[in-house]
Amino acid sequence: MERLCGPKLPFWELNSTFHTDQPDLPLCFQLSVLAWLPCVYLWVVSPVYLFYLKRNNKGYIMVSILNRVKTVFGLFLWIVCWTDLFYSFHEMQQSQTPPPIFFITPLVLGATMLLATFLIQSERLHGVQSSGVLFIFWFLSVLCAIVPFRSKILKASAESEIPDRLRFTTFYFYFSLVVCELILCCFNESPPLFSSTVTDPNPCPETTAGFLSSMTFWWFTR
């Protein structure tokens, strides 16, 4: 990992992680493991999920306000991630060569946000009202971002001024957007048009229940 993060950013430090009053994970660990974990999940699952969508087409869903907001937020996330990428190129032009991790992670995150946005539209076109795949992805993204969220606050409060203001700002834009995507993912889309999968005039509520409702059996109380 030294090739990715450079000698100034160690991948793991026992002293700063355990033997301290304010434990924190190293920046290299945050930019690699925590940033890549949700991305790896989505890229591994996506081929199988797209094949599943193709084989289980339930009709298409009209473009709704919910779908538009999720799509716009996904594009904003791509812009935010690649802002960090282009800022790294800008630093390189200013004779400040950042470690490769500052190029790789924004590139991977940006590409993953485009993939998530593509899946949002693919699910709509195939009649998926609630997505378990994307819910898990947004949940992992929020979960893995909590550590750098705390870490940046601790670092900013310990110093007189905020170091690396642009990346500090873009991260909190990123965090806010993934939290919004997670919340939006909890709401169901409208039923698909021209669907032949449900012909019962009084169908079981489980068939239209969302992912969280199915996991918690909340649909059973309807």
C-alpha positions as MATLAB code, in Angstrom:
seq = 'MERLCGPKLPFWELNSTFHTDQPDLPLCFQLSVLAWLPCVYLWVVSPVYLFYLKRNNKGYIMVSILNRVKTVFGLFLWIVCWTDLFYSFHEMQQSQTPPPIFFITPLVLGATMLLATFLIQSERLHGVQSSGVLFIFWFLSVLCAIVPFRSKILKASAESEIPDRLRFTTFYFYFSLVVCELILCCFNESPPLFSSTVTDPNPCPETTAGFLSSMTFWWFTR';
ca = [
       0.000    0.000    0.000;
       3.006    2.319    0.289;
       3.015    2.679   -3.517;
      -0.581    3.884   -3.417;
      -0.428    6.149   -0.387;
       3.223    7.150   -0.288;
       5.613    7.061    2.670;
       3.852    9.919    4.502;
       0.511    8.090    4.699;
       0.946    4.705    6.395;
      -1.763    2.130    5.848;
      -1.987    1.164    9.520;
      -0.794    2.745   12.766;
      -1.314    0.985   16.076;
      -0.530    4.086   18.126;
      -3.139    6.317   16.469;
      -5.706    3.524   16.244;
      -5.581    1.978   19.719;
      -3.039    3.581   22.043;
      -4.591    7.032   22.219;
      -7.431    8.946   23.869;
      -8.976    9.699   20.473;
      -8.602    6.561   18.325;
      -8.722    7.101   14.586;
      -8.033    5.119   11.442;
      -5.157    6.224    9.169;
      -6.018    8.294    6.106;
      -4.630    5.640    3.764;
      -6.956    3.025    5.280;
      -9.902    5.424    4.921;
      -9.112    6.247    1.285;
      -8.614    2.617    0.301;
     -10.516    0.017    2.331;
     -13.388    2.188    3.561;
     -13.832    3.988    0.228;
     -13.532    0.887   -1.958;
     -15.653   -1.570    0.046;
     -19.088   -0.319   -1.179;
     -17.685    0.020   -4.708;
     -16.405   -3.564   -4.774;
     -19.788   -4.788   -3.564;
     -21.718   -2.955   -6.293;
     -19.381   -3.919   -9.147;
     -19.421   -7.589   -8.079;
     -23.205   -7.746   -7.685;
     -24.180   -5.639  -10.727;
     -23.588   -8.186  -13.537;
     -25.694  -10.810  -11.769;
     -28.343   -8.234  -10.854;
     -28.605   -6.885  -14.410;
     -29.019  -10.441  -15.688;
     -31.751  -10.962  -13.084;
     -33.532   -7.770  -14.171;
     -33.414   -8.864  -17.804;
     -34.933  -12.257  -16.963;
     -37.564  -10.823  -14.580;
     -39.038   -7.847  -16.396;
     -42.175   -6.652  -14.595;
     -42.984   -3.811  -16.969;
     -41.718   -0.273  -16.708;
     -42.374    2.471  -14.185;
     -43.160    6.018  -15.247;
     -40.554    8.636  -14.356;
     -41.559   10.006  -10.955;
     -40.275   12.829   -8.774;
     -38.634   10.224   -6.529;
     -36.815    8.663   -9.472;
     -35.705   12.043  -10.787;
     -34.337   13.128   -7.405;
     -32.416    9.857   -6.959;
     -30.971   10.206  -10.457;
     -29.969   13.850   -9.959;
     -28.332   13.046   -6.617;
     -26.444   10.181   -8.270;
     -25.106   12.552  -10.940;
     -24.183   15.086   -8.250;
     -22.226   12.358   -6.471;
     -20.336   11.621   -9.687;
     -19.510   15.325  -10.073;
     -18.385   15.602   -6.440;
     -16.127   12.542   -6.706;
     -14.524   13.648   -9.944;
     -14.034   17.160   -8.604;
     -11.517   15.555   -6.243;
      -9.959   13.756   -9.204;
      -9.496   16.918  -11.273;
      -8.208   18.739   -8.196;
      -5.484   16.091   -7.905;
      -4.508   16.787  -11.529;
      -4.496   20.500  -10.706;
      -2.133   19.844   -7.789;
       0.133   17.860  -10.092;
       0.317   20.841  -12.464;
       1.285   23.014   -9.499;
       4.282   20.732   -8.806;
       2.487   19.156   -5.829;
       2.379   15.489   -6.699;
      -0.252   13.746   -4.527;
      -0.013    9.991   -3.902;
      -1.740    7.730   -6.448;
      -4.548    7.009   -3.971;
      -5.841   10.576   -4.520;
      -6.337    9.725   -8.204;
      -7.556    6.142   -7.907;
     -10.188    6.562   -5.196;
     -12.085    9.504   -6.783;
     -11.967    7.704  -10.135;
     -13.377    4.491   -8.655;
     -15.999    6.332   -6.603;
     -17.122    8.435   -9.564;
     -17.439    5.403  -11.843;
     -19.379    3.576   -9.128;
     -21.816    6.475   -8.723;
     -22.459    6.382  -12.465;
     -23.104    2.644  -12.175;
     -25.539    3.237   -9.288;
     -27.347    5.900  -11.348;
     -27.536    3.490  -14.285;
     -29.032    0.837  -11.981;
     -31.640    3.318  -10.733;
     -32.887    3.753  -14.303;
     -32.540    0.044  -15.157;
     -34.708   -0.850  -12.173;
     -37.339    1.659  -13.281;
     -37.397    0.237  -16.806;
     -37.797   -3.284  -15.424;
     -40.524   -2.445  -12.899;
     -38.547   -2.677   -9.650;
     -40.370   -0.675   -6.989;
     -37.801   -1.112   -4.208;
     -34.153   -2.065   -4.556;
     -32.388   -4.252   -2.024;
     -29.134   -4.098   -3.997;
     -28.960   -0.302   -3.974;
     -30.193   -0.055   -0.382;
     -27.268   -2.213    0.757;
     -24.876   -0.151   -1.381;
     -26.044    3.197    0.048;
     -26.056    1.744    3.566;
     -22.456    0.532    3.165;
     -21.474    3.918    1.706;
     -22.897    5.778    4.702;
     -21.448    3.274    7.166;
     -17.950    3.474    5.690;
     -18.116    7.294    5.505;
     -18.841    7.683    9.226;
     -15.173    7.129   10.137;
     -13.768    9.858    7.833;
     -16.715   12.066    8.871;
     -15.525   11.900   12.489;
     -11.852   11.964   11.536;
     -12.122   15.211    9.572;
     -14.042   16.910   12.380;
     -11.381   15.882   14.913;
      -8.587   17.093   12.652;
     -10.301   20.416   11.946;
     -11.010   21.056   15.624;
      -7.420   20.223   16.592;
      -5.924   22.701   14.100;
      -6.438   26.436   13.741;
      -7.607   26.156   10.125;
      -9.045   23.446    7.911;
      -6.342   21.683    5.882;
      -7.171   20.777    2.295;
     -10.397   22.782    2.238;
     -11.643   21.584   -1.138;
     -11.478   17.873   -0.264;
     -12.922   18.678    3.158;
     -15.893   20.402    1.487;
     -16.440   17.797   -1.214;
     -16.423   15.002    1.360;
     -19.273   16.545    3.324;
     -21.199   17.109    0.104;
     -20.572   13.431   -0.652;
     -21.685   12.319    2.804;
     -24.866   14.414    2.670;
     -25.781   13.033   -0.755;
     -25.266    9.360    0.155;
     -27.381    9.853    3.287;
     -30.104   11.376    1.098;
     -29.842    8.471   -1.350;
     -30.180    5.993    1.521;
     -33.302    7.749    2.790;
     -34.820    7.966   -0.700;
     -34.115    4.277   -1.250;
     -36.472    3.486    1.634;
     -39.470    4.746   -0.378;
     -41.262    2.638   -2.965;
     -41.752    3.612   -6.561;
     -45.232    3.462   -8.090;
     -46.407    0.104   -9.533;
     -45.185   -0.739  -13.063;
     -47.386   -0.166  -16.087;
     -48.672   -3.071  -18.205;
     -47.392   -5.619  -15.709;
     -48.517   -9.202  -16.226;
     -46.928  -10.540  -13.051;
     -49.814   -9.619  -10.723;
     -53.316  -10.400  -11.984;
     -55.080  -10.790   -8.611;
     -57.425   -7.816   -7.975;
     -56.586   -8.081   -4.261;
     -52.894   -9.083   -4.256;
     -50.861   -9.963   -1.203;
     -49.153   -6.831    0.247;
     -45.817   -8.665    0.181;
     -45.673   -8.395   -3.615;
     -45.501   -4.584   -3.459;
     -43.630   -4.289   -0.156;
     -40.344   -2.444   -0.097;
     -37.011   -3.990    0.802;
     -37.060   -2.840    4.432;
     -40.713   -3.799    4.795;
     -39.936   -7.292    3.511;
     -36.946   -7.678    5.835;
     -38.889   -6.551    8.914;
     -42.238   -8.137    7.892;
     -43.859   -4.702    8.199;
     -46.029   -5.557    5.172;
     -47.782   -8.145    7.376;
     -49.497   -5.351    9.369;
     -51.076   -3.778    6.265;
];
